[in-house]
mmCIF file of C-alpha atoms and ligand atoms in Angstrom:
data_model
loop_
_atom_site.group_PDB
_atom_site.id
_atom_site.type_symbol
_atom_site.label_atom_id
_atom_site.label_comp_id
_atom_site.label_asym_id
_atom_site.label_seq_id
_atom_site.Cartn_x
_atom_site.Cartn_y
_atom_site.Cartn_z
ATOM 1 C CA MET C 9 -0.204 -0.017 -0.191
ATOM 2 C CA ARG C 10 1.255 3.400 -0.966
ATOM 3 C CA ALA C 11 0.178 6.438 1.227
ATOM 4 C CA LEU C 12 -1.247 9.594 -0.427
ATOM 5 C CA PHE C 13 -1.447 13.048 1.843
ATOM 6 C CA ASN C 14 -2.019 15.554 -1.093
ATOM 7 C CA PHE C 15 -4.929 14.041 -2.351
ATOM 8 C CA ASN C 16 -8.358 15.759 -3.956
ATOM 9 C CA PHE C 17 -11.386 14.315 -2.141
ATOM 10 C CA ARG C 18 -13.713 16.268 -4.326
ATOM 11 C CA ARG C 19 -12.821 13.773 -7.495
ATOM 12 C CA MET C 20 -11.932 10.861 -4.612
ATOM 13 C CA TYR C 21 -14.202 8.529 -6.958
ATOM 14 C CA ALA C 22 -11.987 5.786 -5.429
ATOM 15 C CA THR C 23 -14.724 5.659 -2.682
ATOM 16 C CA TYR C 24 -17.530 4.906 -5.448
ATOM 17 C CA PRO C 25 -19.464 3.473 -6.990
ATOM 18 C CA ARG C 26 -22.470 4.921 -4.479
ATOM 19 C CA LEU C 27 -26.210 5.037 -5.128
ATOM 20 C CA ALA C 28 -27.274 7.655 -6.743
ATOM 21 C CA VAL C 29 -30.693 9.156 -5.688
ATOM 22 C CA VAL C 30 -32.882 12.490 -6.062
ATOM 23 C CA ALA C 31 -34.064 14.748 -3.229
ATOM 24 C CA THR C 32 -36.977 17.030 -3.878
ATOM 25 C CA ALA C 33 -38.593 19.728 -1.781
ATOM 26 C CA TYR C 34 -41.490 22.609 -2.077
ATOM 27 C CA ASP C 35 -41.069 25.756 0.203
ATOM 28 C CA GLY C 36 -44.161 27.212 -0.752
ATOM 29 C CA GLU C 37 -43.046 29.113 -3.801
ATOM 30 C CA ARG C 38 -40.164 26.960 -5.613
ATOM 31 C CA LYS C 39 -40.134 22.885 -6.353
ATOM 32 C CA THR C 40 -36.868 21.999 -6.241
ATOM 33 C CA ALA C 41 -35.144 18.735 -7.378
ATOM 34 C CA LEU C 42 -31.008 17.550 -7.044
ATOM 35 C CA SER C 43 -29.258 14.337 -7.447
ATOM 36 C CA LEU C 44 -27.345 12.880 -4.278
ATOM 37 C CA VAL C 45 -24.703 10.316 -3.873
ATOM 38 C CA TRP C 46 -23.728 11.742 -0.504
ATOM 39 C CA HIS C 47 -26.967 10.387 1.704
ATOM 40 C CA THR C 48 -27.496 7.910 4.334
ATOM 41 C CA PRO C 49 -29.964 6.243 6.978
ATOM 42 C CA LEU C 50 -28.891 7.438 10.675
ATOM 43 C CA SER C 51 -31.317 5.800 12.633
ATOM 44 C CA PHE C 52 -33.979 2.587 12.366
ATOM 45 C CA ASP C 53 -36.105 4.209 15.318
ATOM 46 C CA PRO C 54 -37.176 6.491 14.404
ATOM 47 C CA PRO C 55 -36.539 5.866 10.823
ATOM 48 C CA VAL C 56 -34.213 8.959 10.116
ATOM 49 C CA TYR C 57 -32.557 9.517 6.654
ATOM 50 C CA SER C 58 -30.187 12.399 5.819
ATOM 51 C CA VAL C 59 -28.819 13.943 2.665
ATOM 52 C CA SER C 60 -25.145 15.862 2.480
ATOM 53 C CA VAL C 61 -26.044 18.913 0.316
ATOM 54 C CA ALA C 62 -23.571 21.788 -0.584
ATOM 55 C CA PRO C 63 -24.475 25.496 0.516
ATOM 56 C CA LYS C 64 -24.002 26.578 -3.124
ATOM 57 C CA ARG C 65 -26.967 24.179 -4.399
ATOM 58 C CA PHE C 66 -30.320 26.251 -5.123
ATOM 59 C CA SER C 67 -31.810 23.237 -3.039
ATOM 60 C CA HIS C 68 -30.050 23.601 -0.033
ATOM 61 C CA ASP C 69 -32.051 27.067 0.916
ATOM 62 C CA VAL C 70 -35.116 25.890 -0.390
ATOM 63 C CA ILE C 71 -35.093 22.507 1.687
ATOM 64 C CA LEU C 72 -34.520 24.590 4.663
ATOM 65 C CA ARG C 73 -37.079 26.557 3.787
ATOM 66 C CA ALA C 74 -39.171 23.998 3.569
ATOM 67 C CA ARG C 75 -38.316 21.881 6.647
ATOM 68 C CA THR C 76 -39.708 18.773 4.658
ATOM 69 C CA PHE C 77 -37.531 16.310 1.681
ATOM 70 C CA ALA C 78 -38.489 13.401 -0.290
ATOM 71 C CA VAL C 79 -35.493 10.843 -1.353
ATOM 72 C CA HIS C 80 -36.177 9.262 -4.483
ATOM 73 C CA PHE C 81 -34.572 5.904 -5.554
ATOM 74 C CA PHE C 82 -34.822 5.310 -9.624
ATOM 75 C CA PRO C 83 -34.210 2.334 -11.423
ATOM 76 C CA TYR C 84 -31.431 2.506 -13.643
ATOM 77 C CA GLU C 85 -33.593 2.596 -16.752
ATOM 78 C CA ARG C 86 -34.481 6.337 -15.218
ATOM 79 C CA ALA C 87 -30.655 7.054 -14.686
ATOM 80 C CA LYS C 88 -30.925 9.721 -17.660
ATOM 81 C CA ILE C 89 -33.265 11.695 -15.231
ATOM 82 C CA VAL C 90 -30.700 11.353 -12.689
ATOM 83 C CA GLU C 91 -27.865 12.862 -14.523
ATOM 84 C CA LEU C 92 -30.198 15.923 -15.689
ATOM 85 C CA ILE C 93 -31.304 16.661 -12.548
ATOM 86 C CA GLY C 94 -27.563 16.825 -11.160
ATOM 87 C CA SER C 95 -26.268 18.618 -13.934
ATOM 88 C CA THR C 96 -28.559 21.751 -13.971
ATOM 89 C CA SER C 97 -29.478 24.075 -11.395
ATOM 90 C CA GLY C 98 -32.894 25.330 -9.921
ATOM 91 C CA ARG C 99 -31.194 28.823 -10.475
ATOM 92 C CA GLU C 100 -31.280 28.920 -13.648
ATOM 93 C CA VAL C 101 -34.649 26.768 -14.700
ATOM 94 C CA ASP C 102 -37.545 25.613 -13.368
ATOM 95 C CA LYS C 103 -36.514 21.998 -13.887
ATOM 96 C CA PHE C 104 -40.270 20.720 -13.286
ATOM 97 C CA LYS C 105 -41.551 22.753 -15.755
ATOM 98 C CA GLU C 106 -38.122 22.575 -18.312
ATOM 99 C CA PHE C 107 -38.257 18.998 -18.420
ATOM 100 C CA GLY C 108 -41.970 18.056 -18.188
ATOM 101 C CA ILE C 109 -41.052 16.199 -14.748
ATOM 102 C CA LYS C 110 -44.245 14.380 -14.171
ATOM 103 C CA HIS C 111 -45.088 14.230 -10.095
ATOM 104 C CA PHE C 112 -47.458 14.087 -7.132
ATOM 105 C CA MET C 113 -47.383 16.305 -3.929
ATOM 106 C CA SER C 114 -46.427 14.383 -0.986
ATOM 107 C CA ASN C 115 -47.945 14.130 2.270
ATOM 108 C CA LEU C 116 -45.779 16.449 3.502
ATOM 109 C CA GLN C 117 -45.817 18.601 0.354
ATOM 110 C CA ASN C 118 -42.981 17.233 -1.348
ATOM 111 C CA PRO C 119 -42.897 16.375 -5.081
ATOM 112 C CA VAL C 120 -42.708 12.804 -5.872
ATOM 113 C CA ILE C 121 -41.334 12.111 -9.184
ATOM 114 C CA GLU C 122 -42.843 9.253 -11.353
ATOM 115 C CA GLY C 123 -40.983 6.555 -12.318
ATOM 116 C CA ALA C 124 -38.493 6.169 -9.128
ATOM 117 C CA TYR C 125 -39.152 3.176 -6.972
ATOM 118 C CA LEU C 126 -39.033 4.085 -3.800
ATOM 119 C CA VAL C 127 -39.965 7.894 -1.890
ATOM 120 C CA LEU C 128 -38.629 8.498 1.792
ATOM 121 C CA ASP C 129 -41.146 11.420 2.845
ATOM 122 C CA CYS C 130 -38.909 12.865 5.378
ATOM 123 C CA GLU C 131 -40.085 15.818 7.929
ATOM 124 C CA TYR C 132 -36.781 17.585 8.937
ATOM 125 C CA LEU C 133 -35.390 17.339 12.244
ATOM 126 C CA ASP C 134 -31.747 19.097 12.218
ATOM 127 C CA HIS C 135 -28.997 20.346 10.195
ATOM 128 C CA ARG C 136 -25.168 20.860 10.307
ATOM 129 C CA LEU C 137 -22.652 22.297 8.397
ATOM 130 C CA VAL C 138 -19.668 19.707 7.934
ATOM 131 C CA GLY C 139 -17.070 21.517 6.196
ATOM 132 C CA ASP C 140 -18.113 22.454 2.892
ATOM 133 C CA HIS C 141 -21.667 20.648 3.123
ATOM 134 C CA THR C 142 -24.710 20.508 5.080
ATOM 135 C CA LEU C 143 -26.045 17.048 6.503
ATOM 136 C CA ILE C 144 -29.789 17.974 6.419
ATOM 137 C CA TRP C 145 -31.677 14.925 8.505
ATOM 138 C CA GLY C 146 -35.652 14.307 8.900
ATOM 139 C CA GLU C 147 -37.980 11.488 10.512
ATOM 140 C CA VAL C 148 -39.386 9.382 7.702
ATOM 141 C CA LYS C 149 -43.110 10.179 7.605
ATOM 142 C CA THR C 150 -44.573 7.808 4.451
ATOM 143 C CA VAL C 151 -42.509 5.477 2.052
ATOM 144 C CA TYR C 152 -44.340 5.490 -1.305
ATOM 145 C CA TYR C 153 -43.271 2.415 -3.404
ATOM 146 C CA ASP C 154 -43.599 0.826 -6.728
ATOM 147 C CA PRO C 155 -44.960 -2.760 -6.266
ATOM 148 C CA GLU C 156 -43.417 -4.241 -9.524
ATOM 149 C CA ARG C 157 -40.266 -3.639 -8.340
ATOM 150 C CA VAL C 158 -40.746 -3.545 -4.309
ATOM 151 C CA GLU C 159 -42.069 -6.163 -2.325
ATOM 152 C CA LEU C 160 -43.438 -5.353 0.827
ATOM 153 C CA GLY C 161 -42.544 -8.228 3.270
ATOM 154 C CA GLU C 162 -44.834 -9.633 6.219
ATOM 155 C CA ASP C 163 -42.384 -8.119 8.444
ATOM 156 C CA GLY C 164 -43.445 -4.838 6.893
ATOM 157 C CA GLY C 165 -39.782 -4.748 5.601
ATOM 158 C CA LEU C 166 -39.652 -3.823 1.714
ATOM 159 C CA ARG C 167 -37.223 -5.413 -0.771
ATOM 160 C CA LEU C 168 -36.102 -5.091 -3.766
ATOM 161 C CA ARG C 169 -37.538 -7.455 -6.337
ATOM 162 C CA ASN C 170 -35.867 -6.817 -9.755
ATOM 163 C CA ILE C 171 -33.186 -5.411 -8.257
ATOM 164 C CA SER C 172 -31.871 -2.429 -10.910
ATOM 165 C CA PRO C 173 -30.350 0.354 -8.495
ATOM 166 C CA THR C 174 -28.636 3.407 -10.168
ATOM 167 C CA LEU C 175 -25.299 3.475 -9.409
ATOM 168 C CA TYR C 176 -22.675 6.597 -9.884
ATOM 169 C CA VAL C 177 -19.040 5.691 -10.250
ATOM 170 C CA GLY C 178 -18.030 9.614 -10.949
ATOM 171 C CA ASP C 179 -17.097 11.396 -14.187
ATOM 172 C CA GLY C 180 -20.641 11.010 -15.350
ATOM 173 C CA ILE C 181 -20.509 7.511 -15.306
ATOM 174 C CA TYR C 182 -23.267 5.284 -14.205
ATOM 175 C CA ALA C 183 -23.906 1.641 -13.792
ATOM 176 C CA THR C 184 -25.968 -1.162 -12.009
ATOM 177 C CA VAL C 185 -26.236 -4.462 -10.413
ATOM 178 C CA SER C 186 -26.968 -7.237 -12.430
ATOM 179 C CA GLY C 187 -28.509 -10.224 -10.792
ATOM 180 C CA GLU C 188 -25.350 -12.589 -11.960
ATOM 181 C CA SER C 189 -23.037 -10.350 -9.699
ATOM 182 C CA LEU C 190 -25.262 -11.214 -6.381
ATOM 183 C CA GLU C 191 -23.765 -14.069 -3.990
ATOM 184 C CA ARG C 192 -24.632 -15.184 -1.067
ATOM 185 C CA LEU C 193 -22.050 -15.226 1.847
ATOM 186 C CA ARG C 194 -23.472 -15.404 4.827
ATOM 187 C CA LYS C 195 -24.178 -19.051 6.044
ATOM 188 C CA SER C 196 -28.005 -19.346 7.472
HETATM 189 C C1 FMN I 218 -24.668 11.875 -9.779
HETATM 190 C C2 FMN I 218 -24.755 13.013 -9.115
HETATM 191 C C3 FMN I 218 -24.509 13.245 -7.545
HETATM 192 C C4 FMN I 218 -24.262 14.347 -6.624
HETATM 193 N N1 FMN I 218 -24.237 14.269 -5.575
HETATM 194 C C5 FMN I 218 -24.222 15.343 -4.870
HETATM 195 C C6 FMN I 218 -24.416 15.771 -3.417
HETATM 196 O O1 FMN I 218 -24.269 14.499 -2.658
HETATM 197 N N2 FMN I 218 -24.518 16.526 -2.785
HETATM 198 C C7 FMN I 218 -24.496 17.693 -3.374
HETATM 199 O O2 FMN I 218 -24.744 18.542 -2.824
HETATM 200 N N3 FMN I 218 -24.740 17.970 -4.802
HETATM 201 C C8 FMN I 218 -24.464 16.740 -5.328
HETATM 202 N N4 FMN I 218 -24.300 16.720 -6.846
HETATM 203 C C9 FMN I 218 -24.396 18.091 -7.529
HETATM 204 C C10 FMN I 218 -26.167 18.785 -7.700
HETATM 205 O O3 FMN I 218 -27.162 17.214 -7.944
HETATM 206 C C11 FMN I 218 -25.952 19.664 -8.685
HETATM 207 O O4 FMN I 218 -25.171 20.622 -8.310
HETATM 208 C C12 FMN I 218 -27.389 19.935 -9.116
HETATM 209 O O5 FMN I 218 -27.522 20.631 -10.490
HETATM 210 C C13 FMN I 218 -27.691 20.907 -7.930
HETATM 211 O O6 FMN I 218 -29.117 21.585 -8.204
HETATM 212 P P1 FMN I 218 -29.899 22.855 -7.671
HETATM 213 O O7 FMN I 218 -28.698 23.902 -7.528
HETATM 214 O O8 FMN I 218 -31.364 23.063 -8.256
HETATM 215 O O9 FMN I 218 -30.067 22.397 -6.102
HETATM 216 C C14 FMN I 218 -24.665 15.594 -7.511
HETATM 217 C C15 FMN I 218 -24.849 15.145 -8.902
HETATM 218 C C16 FMN I 218 -24.696 14.193 -9.607
HETATM 219 C C17 FMN I 218 -24.762 14.498 -11.410
#
């Protein structure tokens, strides 16, 4: 192993691939959508999900004003919408109008974009600036899912049925996981 001390974390694509998602919000005036690879669950009970958003993003202030946000997981066939949303800013265009993004409003008044297999409708809990990004976390109040792709188990858990998540590799390159690449390593 070699040690590297002067690295460019912005381009640290060696830590990728990561699941690419889209977060949306509505502050009463503007609807916003941005793509994210920096996002993670933080708690099972209560269910808490977090997104890491750079303050310079148009969506940053909209989410903080709205105090709600929805996190969308798209199948790989819809990867282009993730790239489109993640390469244009709401400062220049209204992405919903410009790209004709079909959606409905969730229980918490977040745009829910058609074609996602899973959407976490989150109510803001708190945020904290971490270097050049703001970690924003919220309680998942409602989960919207596509029963064609996601299965609701008897335990109330949700599992992917047809696995084709959208992964981001970096440099505008996307990938997915194929069934052949799955292997059970756990004995029981
Ligand atoms: C695949 C992908 C992942 C991204 N991940 C993040 C992220 O985790 N955090 C972030 O602040 N921006 C991320 N971005 C950049 C924003 O999505 C992008 O700057 C977007 O245009 C912001 O839109 P807005 O200005 O309307 O909010 C990502 C972009 C792409 C394409």
